[in-house]
Structure formats: structure tokens, C-alpha cells
PDB file of C-alpha atoms and ligand atoms in Angstrom:
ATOM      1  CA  UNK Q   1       0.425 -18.855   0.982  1.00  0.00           C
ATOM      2  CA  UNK Q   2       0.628 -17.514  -2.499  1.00  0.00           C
ATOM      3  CA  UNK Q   3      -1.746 -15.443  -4.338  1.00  0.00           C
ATOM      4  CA  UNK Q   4      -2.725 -17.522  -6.875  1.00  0.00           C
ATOM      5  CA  UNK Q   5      -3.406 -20.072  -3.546  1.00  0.00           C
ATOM      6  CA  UNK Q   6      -5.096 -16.989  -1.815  1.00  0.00           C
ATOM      7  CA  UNK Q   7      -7.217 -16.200  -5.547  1.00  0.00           C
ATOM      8  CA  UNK Q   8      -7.792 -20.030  -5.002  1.00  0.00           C
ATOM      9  CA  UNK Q   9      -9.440 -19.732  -1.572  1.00  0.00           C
ATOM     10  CA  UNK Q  10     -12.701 -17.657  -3.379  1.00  0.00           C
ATOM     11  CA  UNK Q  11     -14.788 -15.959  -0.792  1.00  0.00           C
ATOM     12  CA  UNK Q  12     -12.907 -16.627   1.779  1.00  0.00           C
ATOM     13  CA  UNK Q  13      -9.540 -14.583   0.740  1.00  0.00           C
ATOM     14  CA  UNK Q  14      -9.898 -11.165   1.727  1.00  0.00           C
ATOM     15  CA  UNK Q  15     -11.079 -12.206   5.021  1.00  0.00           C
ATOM     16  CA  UNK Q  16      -8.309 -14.458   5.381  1.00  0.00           C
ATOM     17  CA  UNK Q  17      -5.695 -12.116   4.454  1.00  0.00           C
ATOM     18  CA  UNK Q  18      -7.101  -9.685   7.085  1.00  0.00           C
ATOM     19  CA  UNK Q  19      -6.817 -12.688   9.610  1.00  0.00           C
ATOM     20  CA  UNK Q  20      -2.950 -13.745   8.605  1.00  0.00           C
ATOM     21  CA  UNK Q  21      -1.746 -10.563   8.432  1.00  0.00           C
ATOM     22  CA  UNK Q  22      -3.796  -8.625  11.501  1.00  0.00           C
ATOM     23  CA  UNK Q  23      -3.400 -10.600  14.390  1.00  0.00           C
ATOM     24  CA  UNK Q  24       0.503 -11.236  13.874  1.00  0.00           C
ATOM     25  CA  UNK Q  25       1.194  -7.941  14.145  1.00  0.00           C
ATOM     26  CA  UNK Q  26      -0.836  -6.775  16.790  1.00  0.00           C
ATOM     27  CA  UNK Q  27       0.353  -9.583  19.353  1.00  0.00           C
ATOM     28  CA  UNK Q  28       4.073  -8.577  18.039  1.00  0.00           C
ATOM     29  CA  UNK Q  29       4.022  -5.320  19.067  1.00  0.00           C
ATOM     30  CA  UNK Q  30       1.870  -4.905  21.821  1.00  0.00           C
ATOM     31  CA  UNK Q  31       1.148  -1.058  22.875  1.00  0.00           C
ATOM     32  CA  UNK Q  32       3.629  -0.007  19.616  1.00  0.00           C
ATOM     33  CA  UNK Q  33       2.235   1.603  16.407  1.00  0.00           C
ATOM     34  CA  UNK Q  34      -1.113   1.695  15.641  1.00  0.00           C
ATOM     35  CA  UNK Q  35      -3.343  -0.649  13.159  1.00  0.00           C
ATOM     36  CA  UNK Q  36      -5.791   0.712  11.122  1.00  0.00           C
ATOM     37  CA  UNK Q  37      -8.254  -1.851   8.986  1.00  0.00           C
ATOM     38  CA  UNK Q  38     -10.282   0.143   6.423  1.00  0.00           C
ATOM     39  CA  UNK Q  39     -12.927  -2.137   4.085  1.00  0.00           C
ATOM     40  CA  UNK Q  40     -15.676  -1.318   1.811  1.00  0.00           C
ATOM     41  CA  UNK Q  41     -17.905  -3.363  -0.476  1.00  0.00           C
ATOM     42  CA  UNK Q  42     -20.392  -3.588  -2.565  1.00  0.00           C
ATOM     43  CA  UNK Q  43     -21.739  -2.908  -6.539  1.00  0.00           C
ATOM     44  CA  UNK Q  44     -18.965  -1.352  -8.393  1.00  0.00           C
ATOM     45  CA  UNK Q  45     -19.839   2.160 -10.120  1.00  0.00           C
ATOM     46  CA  UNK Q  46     -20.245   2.722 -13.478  1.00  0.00           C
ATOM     47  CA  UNK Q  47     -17.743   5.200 -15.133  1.00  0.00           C
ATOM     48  CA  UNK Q  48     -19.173   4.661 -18.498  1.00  0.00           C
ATOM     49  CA  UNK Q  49     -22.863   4.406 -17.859  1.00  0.00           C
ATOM     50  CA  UNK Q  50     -23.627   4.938 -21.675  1.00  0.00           C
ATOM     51  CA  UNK Q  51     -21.265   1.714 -22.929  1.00  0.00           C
ATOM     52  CA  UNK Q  52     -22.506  -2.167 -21.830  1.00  0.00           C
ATOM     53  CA  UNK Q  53     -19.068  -2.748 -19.903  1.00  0.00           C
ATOM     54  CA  UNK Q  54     -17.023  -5.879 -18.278  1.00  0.00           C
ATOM     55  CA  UNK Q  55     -17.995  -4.602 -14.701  1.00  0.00           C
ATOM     56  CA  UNK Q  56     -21.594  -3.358 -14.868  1.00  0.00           C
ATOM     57  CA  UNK Q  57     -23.205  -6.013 -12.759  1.00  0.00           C
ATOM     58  CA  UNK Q  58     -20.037  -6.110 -10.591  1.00  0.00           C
ATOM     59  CA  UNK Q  59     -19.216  -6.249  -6.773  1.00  0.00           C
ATOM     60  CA  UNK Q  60     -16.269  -5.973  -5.394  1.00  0.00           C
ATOM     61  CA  UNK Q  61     -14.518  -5.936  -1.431  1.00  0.00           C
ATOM     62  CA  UNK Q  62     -11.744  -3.898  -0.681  1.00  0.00           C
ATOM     63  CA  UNK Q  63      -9.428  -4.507   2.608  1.00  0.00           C
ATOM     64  CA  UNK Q  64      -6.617  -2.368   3.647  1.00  0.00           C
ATOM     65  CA  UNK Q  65      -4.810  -3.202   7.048  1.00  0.00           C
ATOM     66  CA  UNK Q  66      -2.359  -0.367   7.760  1.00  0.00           C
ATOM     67  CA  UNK Q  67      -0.283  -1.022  10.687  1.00  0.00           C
ATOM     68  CA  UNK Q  68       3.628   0.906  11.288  1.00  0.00           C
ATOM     69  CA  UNK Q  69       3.151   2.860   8.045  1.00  0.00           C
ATOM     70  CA  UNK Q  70       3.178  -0.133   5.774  1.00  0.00           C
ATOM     71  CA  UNK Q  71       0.074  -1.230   4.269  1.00  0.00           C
ATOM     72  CA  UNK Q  72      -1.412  -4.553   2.853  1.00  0.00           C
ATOM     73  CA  UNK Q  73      -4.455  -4.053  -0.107  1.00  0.00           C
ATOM     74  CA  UNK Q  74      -6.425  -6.760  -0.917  1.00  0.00           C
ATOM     75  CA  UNK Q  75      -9.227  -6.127  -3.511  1.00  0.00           C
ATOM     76  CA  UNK Q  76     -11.743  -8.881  -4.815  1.00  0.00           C
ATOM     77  CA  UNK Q  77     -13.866  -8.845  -7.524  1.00  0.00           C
ATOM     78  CA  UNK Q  78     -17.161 -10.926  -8.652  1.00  0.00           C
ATOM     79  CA  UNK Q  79     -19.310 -10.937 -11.050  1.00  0.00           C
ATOM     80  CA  UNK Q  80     -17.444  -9.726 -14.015  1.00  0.00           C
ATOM     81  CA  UNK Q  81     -18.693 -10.455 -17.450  1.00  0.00           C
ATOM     82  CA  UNK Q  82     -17.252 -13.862 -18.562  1.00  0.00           C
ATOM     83  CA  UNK Q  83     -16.341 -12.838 -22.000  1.00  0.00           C
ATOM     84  CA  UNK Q  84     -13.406 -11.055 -20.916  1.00  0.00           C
ATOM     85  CA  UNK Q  85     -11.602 -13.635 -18.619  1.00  0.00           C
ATOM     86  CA  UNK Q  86      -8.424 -13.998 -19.015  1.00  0.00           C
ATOM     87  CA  UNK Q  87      -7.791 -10.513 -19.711  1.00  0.00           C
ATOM     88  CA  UNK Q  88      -5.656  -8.305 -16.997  1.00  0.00           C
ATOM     89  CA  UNK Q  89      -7.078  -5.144 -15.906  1.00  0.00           C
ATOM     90  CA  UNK Q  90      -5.352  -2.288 -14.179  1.00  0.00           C
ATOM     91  CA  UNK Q  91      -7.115  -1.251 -10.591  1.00  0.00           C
ATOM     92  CA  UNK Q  92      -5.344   1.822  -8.078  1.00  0.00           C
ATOM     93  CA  UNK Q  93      -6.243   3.642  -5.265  1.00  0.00           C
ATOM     94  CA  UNK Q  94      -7.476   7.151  -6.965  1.00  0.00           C
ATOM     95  CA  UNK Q  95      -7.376  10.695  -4.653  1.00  0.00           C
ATOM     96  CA  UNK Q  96     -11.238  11.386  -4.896  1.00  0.00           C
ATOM     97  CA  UNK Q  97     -13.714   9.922  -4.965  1.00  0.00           C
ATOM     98  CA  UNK Q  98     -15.987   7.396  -6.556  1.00  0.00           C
ATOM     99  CA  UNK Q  99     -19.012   9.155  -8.939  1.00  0.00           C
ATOM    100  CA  UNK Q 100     -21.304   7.103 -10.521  1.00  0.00           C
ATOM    101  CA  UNK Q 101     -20.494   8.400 -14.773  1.00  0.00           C
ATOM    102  CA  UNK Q 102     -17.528  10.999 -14.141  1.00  0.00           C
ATOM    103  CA  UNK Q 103     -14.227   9.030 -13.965  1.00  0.00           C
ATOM    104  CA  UNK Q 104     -12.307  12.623 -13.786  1.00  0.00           C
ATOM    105  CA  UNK Q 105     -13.946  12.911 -10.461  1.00  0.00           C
ATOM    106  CA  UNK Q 106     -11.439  10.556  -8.471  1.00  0.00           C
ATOM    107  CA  UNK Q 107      -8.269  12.365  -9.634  1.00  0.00           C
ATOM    108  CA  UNK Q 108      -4.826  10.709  -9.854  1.00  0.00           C
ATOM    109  CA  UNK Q 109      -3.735   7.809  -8.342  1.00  0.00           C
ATOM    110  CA  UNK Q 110      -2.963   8.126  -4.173  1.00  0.00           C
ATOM    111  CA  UNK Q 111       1.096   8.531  -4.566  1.00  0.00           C
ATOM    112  CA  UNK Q 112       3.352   8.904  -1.190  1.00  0.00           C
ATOM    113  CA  UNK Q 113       5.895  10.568  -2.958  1.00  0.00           C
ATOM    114  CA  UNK Q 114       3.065  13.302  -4.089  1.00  0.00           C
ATOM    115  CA  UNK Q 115       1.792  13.570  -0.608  1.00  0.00           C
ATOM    116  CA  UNK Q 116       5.044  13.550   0.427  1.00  0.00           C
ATOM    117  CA  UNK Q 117       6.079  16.624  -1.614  1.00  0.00           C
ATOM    118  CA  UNK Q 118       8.967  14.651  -3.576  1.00  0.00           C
ATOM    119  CA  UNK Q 119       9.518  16.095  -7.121  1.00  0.00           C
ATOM    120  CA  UNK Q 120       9.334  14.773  -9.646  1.00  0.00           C
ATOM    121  CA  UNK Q 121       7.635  11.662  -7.263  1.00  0.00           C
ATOM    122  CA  UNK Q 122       8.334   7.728  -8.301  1.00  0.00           C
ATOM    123  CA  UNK Q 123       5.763   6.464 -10.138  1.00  0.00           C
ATOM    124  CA  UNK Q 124       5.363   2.516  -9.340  1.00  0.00           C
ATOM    125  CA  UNK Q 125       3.802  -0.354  -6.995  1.00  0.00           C
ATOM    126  CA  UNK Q 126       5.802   0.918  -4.099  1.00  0.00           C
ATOM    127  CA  UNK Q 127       4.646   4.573  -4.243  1.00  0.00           C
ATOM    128  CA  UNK Q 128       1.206   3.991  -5.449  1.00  0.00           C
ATOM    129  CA  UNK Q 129      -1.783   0.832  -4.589  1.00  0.00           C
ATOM    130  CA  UNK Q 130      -1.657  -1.199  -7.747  1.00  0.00           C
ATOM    131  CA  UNK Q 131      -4.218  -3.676  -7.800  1.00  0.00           C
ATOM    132  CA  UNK Q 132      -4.320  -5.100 -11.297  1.00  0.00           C
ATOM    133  CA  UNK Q 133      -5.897  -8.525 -11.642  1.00  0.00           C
ATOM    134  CA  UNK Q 134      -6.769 -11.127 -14.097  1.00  0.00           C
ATOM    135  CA  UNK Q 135     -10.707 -11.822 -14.714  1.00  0.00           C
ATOM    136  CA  UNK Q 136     -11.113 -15.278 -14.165  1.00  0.00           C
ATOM    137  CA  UNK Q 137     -13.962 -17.903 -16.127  1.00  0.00           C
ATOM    138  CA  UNK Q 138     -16.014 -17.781 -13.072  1.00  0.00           C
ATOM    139  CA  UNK Q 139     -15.741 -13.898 -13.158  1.00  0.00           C
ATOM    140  CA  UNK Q 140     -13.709 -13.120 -10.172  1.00  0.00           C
ATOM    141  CA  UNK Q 141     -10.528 -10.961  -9.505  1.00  0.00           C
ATOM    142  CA  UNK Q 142      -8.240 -10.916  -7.084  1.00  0.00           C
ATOM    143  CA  UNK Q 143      -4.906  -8.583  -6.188  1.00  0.00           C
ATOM    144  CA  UNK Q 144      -3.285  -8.423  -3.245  1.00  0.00           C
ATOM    145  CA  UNK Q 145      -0.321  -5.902  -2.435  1.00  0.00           C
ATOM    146  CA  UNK Q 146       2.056  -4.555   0.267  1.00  0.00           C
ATOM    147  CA  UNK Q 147       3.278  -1.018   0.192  1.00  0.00           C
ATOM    148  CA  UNK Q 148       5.723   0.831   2.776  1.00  0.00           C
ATOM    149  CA  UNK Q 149       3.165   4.053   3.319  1.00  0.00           C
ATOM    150  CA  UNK Q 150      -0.162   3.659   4.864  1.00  0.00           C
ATOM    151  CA  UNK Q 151      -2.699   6.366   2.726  1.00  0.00           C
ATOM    152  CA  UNK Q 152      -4.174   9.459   4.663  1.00  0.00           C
ATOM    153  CA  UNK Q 153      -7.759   9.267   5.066  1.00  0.00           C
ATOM    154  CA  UNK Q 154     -10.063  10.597   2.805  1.00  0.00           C
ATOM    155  CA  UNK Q 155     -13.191  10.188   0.261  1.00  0.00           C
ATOM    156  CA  UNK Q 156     -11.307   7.725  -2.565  1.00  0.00           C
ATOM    157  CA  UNK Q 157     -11.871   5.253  -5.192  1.00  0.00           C
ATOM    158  CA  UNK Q 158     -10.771   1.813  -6.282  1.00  0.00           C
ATOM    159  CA  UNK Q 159     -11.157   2.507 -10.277  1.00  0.00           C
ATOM    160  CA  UNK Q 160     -10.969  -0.123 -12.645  1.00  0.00           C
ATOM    161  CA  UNK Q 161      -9.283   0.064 -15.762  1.00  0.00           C
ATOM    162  CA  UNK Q 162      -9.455  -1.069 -19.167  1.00  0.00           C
ATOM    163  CA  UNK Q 163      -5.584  -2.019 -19.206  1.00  0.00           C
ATOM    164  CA  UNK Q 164      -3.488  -3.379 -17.222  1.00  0.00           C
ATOM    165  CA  UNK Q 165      -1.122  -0.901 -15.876  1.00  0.00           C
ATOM    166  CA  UNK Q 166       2.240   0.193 -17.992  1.00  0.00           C
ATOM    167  CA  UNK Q 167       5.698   0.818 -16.221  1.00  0.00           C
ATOM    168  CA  UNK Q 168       4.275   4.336 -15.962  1.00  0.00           C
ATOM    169  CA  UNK Q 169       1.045   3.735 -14.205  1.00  0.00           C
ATOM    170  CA  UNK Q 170      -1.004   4.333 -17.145  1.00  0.00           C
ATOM    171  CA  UNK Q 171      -3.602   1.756 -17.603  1.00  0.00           C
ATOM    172  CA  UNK Q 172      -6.467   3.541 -20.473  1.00  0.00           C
ATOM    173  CA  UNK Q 173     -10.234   4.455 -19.800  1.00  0.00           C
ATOM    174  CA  UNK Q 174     -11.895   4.293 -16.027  1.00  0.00           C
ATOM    175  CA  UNK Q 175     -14.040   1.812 -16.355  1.00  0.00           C
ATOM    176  CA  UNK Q 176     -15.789   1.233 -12.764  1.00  0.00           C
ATOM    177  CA  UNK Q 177     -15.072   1.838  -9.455  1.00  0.00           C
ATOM    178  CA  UNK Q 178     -15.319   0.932  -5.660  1.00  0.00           C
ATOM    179  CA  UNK Q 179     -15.698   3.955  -3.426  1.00  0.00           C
ATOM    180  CA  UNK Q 180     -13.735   3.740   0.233  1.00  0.00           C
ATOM    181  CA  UNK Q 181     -14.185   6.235   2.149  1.00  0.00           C
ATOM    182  CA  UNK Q 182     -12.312   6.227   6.026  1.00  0.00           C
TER     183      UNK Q 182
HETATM  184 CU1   CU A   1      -6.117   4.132 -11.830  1.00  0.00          CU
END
């Protein structure tokens, strides 16, 4: 199925990514490797609580099935203001965490190659969660991605950008975000 297909599905996509992607794997390898399924949902925060803003009345649902050190990401979005659909928007998996008015507070993006201890580390979708989406007319988003590192525990964010994300991860102001915390 293809992500605009998945996008498509509505409500039903992150759950249904969890459900094509989990149980394949864990009737493959039976006893190898271990599965972790981390979710969170619910109103995203506002990073710019003194500016009216795209995501201020918006929710969003996170799922992140780590199994054998890879990892698939699924984020959905609702309730985004229809005046800016059509528009992309850049969305990552930040270090800290998720602070209601202080966007510094979740850090960089989560990079492997950081955590790692590469220098300099890559900078792109296969060493960091990019999420990016495009707000549709009935106000939804929806990104799905596979990386080959599964991301160490910890209090994180989800932020929301106000551009989508350039070749070198950079993707202007921190609008809102979605804390996950496992
Ligand atoms: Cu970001």
C-alpha cells in the first residue's frame, strides 16, 4: 500500500501500519530480536503560545514500531487550520522534550550518527526521523518513514515546523509539538 493510499485510509492508518508491519515480523522471527511499539497522542503543544498558529487546536498520534534496530514512524495529524492546506511542513524526532512555549527545550533532532559518536554525523532521512507532511483541506497530515536505527529511550518531542525540511535538516521556527516519552 502506498502512502498517499495509507493518508487515504484517515483514522484508520496509523493503526493499520502498526498491524502490517508488527505482526509480520514477529511471526518471522520467532524468539529473535526484540520489538518495541512506542505511541503517544493527543493535543499538540504550542511553541508559540503568543502567535494564532496552523496547529493550535491540533491533535496528533505518533507510532513507532522498532523491531532488529530498524524502525518504522508513522505520525498523523488532525485538526490543522484549513487555510494552510496544501502547504508541506517539516516534523522530526527532537532529543528533549516537549514544553508547552519553549521550542529550545527539545534540542536537536534524534541523529544515530550523533548518538553514535560519528563526526561530523550524516545529516538526512536515514540518520534522523523526518516526518514532513502536507496539510490536507480536511486538515489532516500524514508521514510515514523507515529508518535503519531504532532511537534510545528517553523524554522527546515530535516538533512541527514551519518549513518543510531542506537537504540539511533545517526546516524554520518550532511551531508545535507532540511529546513521546518511552
Ligand atoms: Cu525538527
Amino acid at each position: 500500500m502506498t502512502t498517499t493510499k495509507l493518508a487515504a485510509a484517515g483514522g484508520t492508518a496509523v493503526l493499520l501500519a502498526t498491524a502490517v508491519f508488527m505482526p509480520a515480523t514477529a511471526e518471522a522471527h520467532p524468539g529473535h530480536g526484540t520489538t518495541r511499539v512506542v505511541s503517544a497522542h493527543g493535543n499538540l503543544r504550542d511553541l508559540q503560545p503568543g502567535a494564532a498558529g496552523p496547529f493550535d487546536h491540533a491533535r496528533a498520534a505518533l507510532v513507532m514500531v522498532q523491531h532488529n534496530g530498524r524502525s518504522l514512524v508513522v505520525l498523523q495529524v488532525r485538526g490543522i487550520d484549513r487555510s494552510v492546506a496544501g502547504r508541506d511542513f517539516g516534523a522530526h524526532l527532537h532529543v528533549g522534550p516537549c514544553v508547552t512555549g519553549d521550542g529550545a527545550a527539545a534540542g536537536p533532532h534524534y541523529n544515530a550518527d550523533t548518538v553514535a559518536g560519528r563526526v561530523p554525523p550524516r545529516v538526512d532521512a536515514t540518520t534522523e526521523v523526518w516526518l514532513d507532511f502536507t496539510a490536507t483541506r480536511a486538515g489532516t497530515g500524514f508521514a510515514l518513514t523507515q529508518v535503519p536505527f531504532a532511537p534510545l529511550p528517553g523524554r522527546r518531542a515530535i516538533v512541527i515546523h514551519q518549513e518543510p525540511t531542506d537537504p540539511q535538516g533545517a526546516a524554520g521556527p518550532r511551531l508545535a509539538c507532540l511529546p513521546v516519552e518511552w
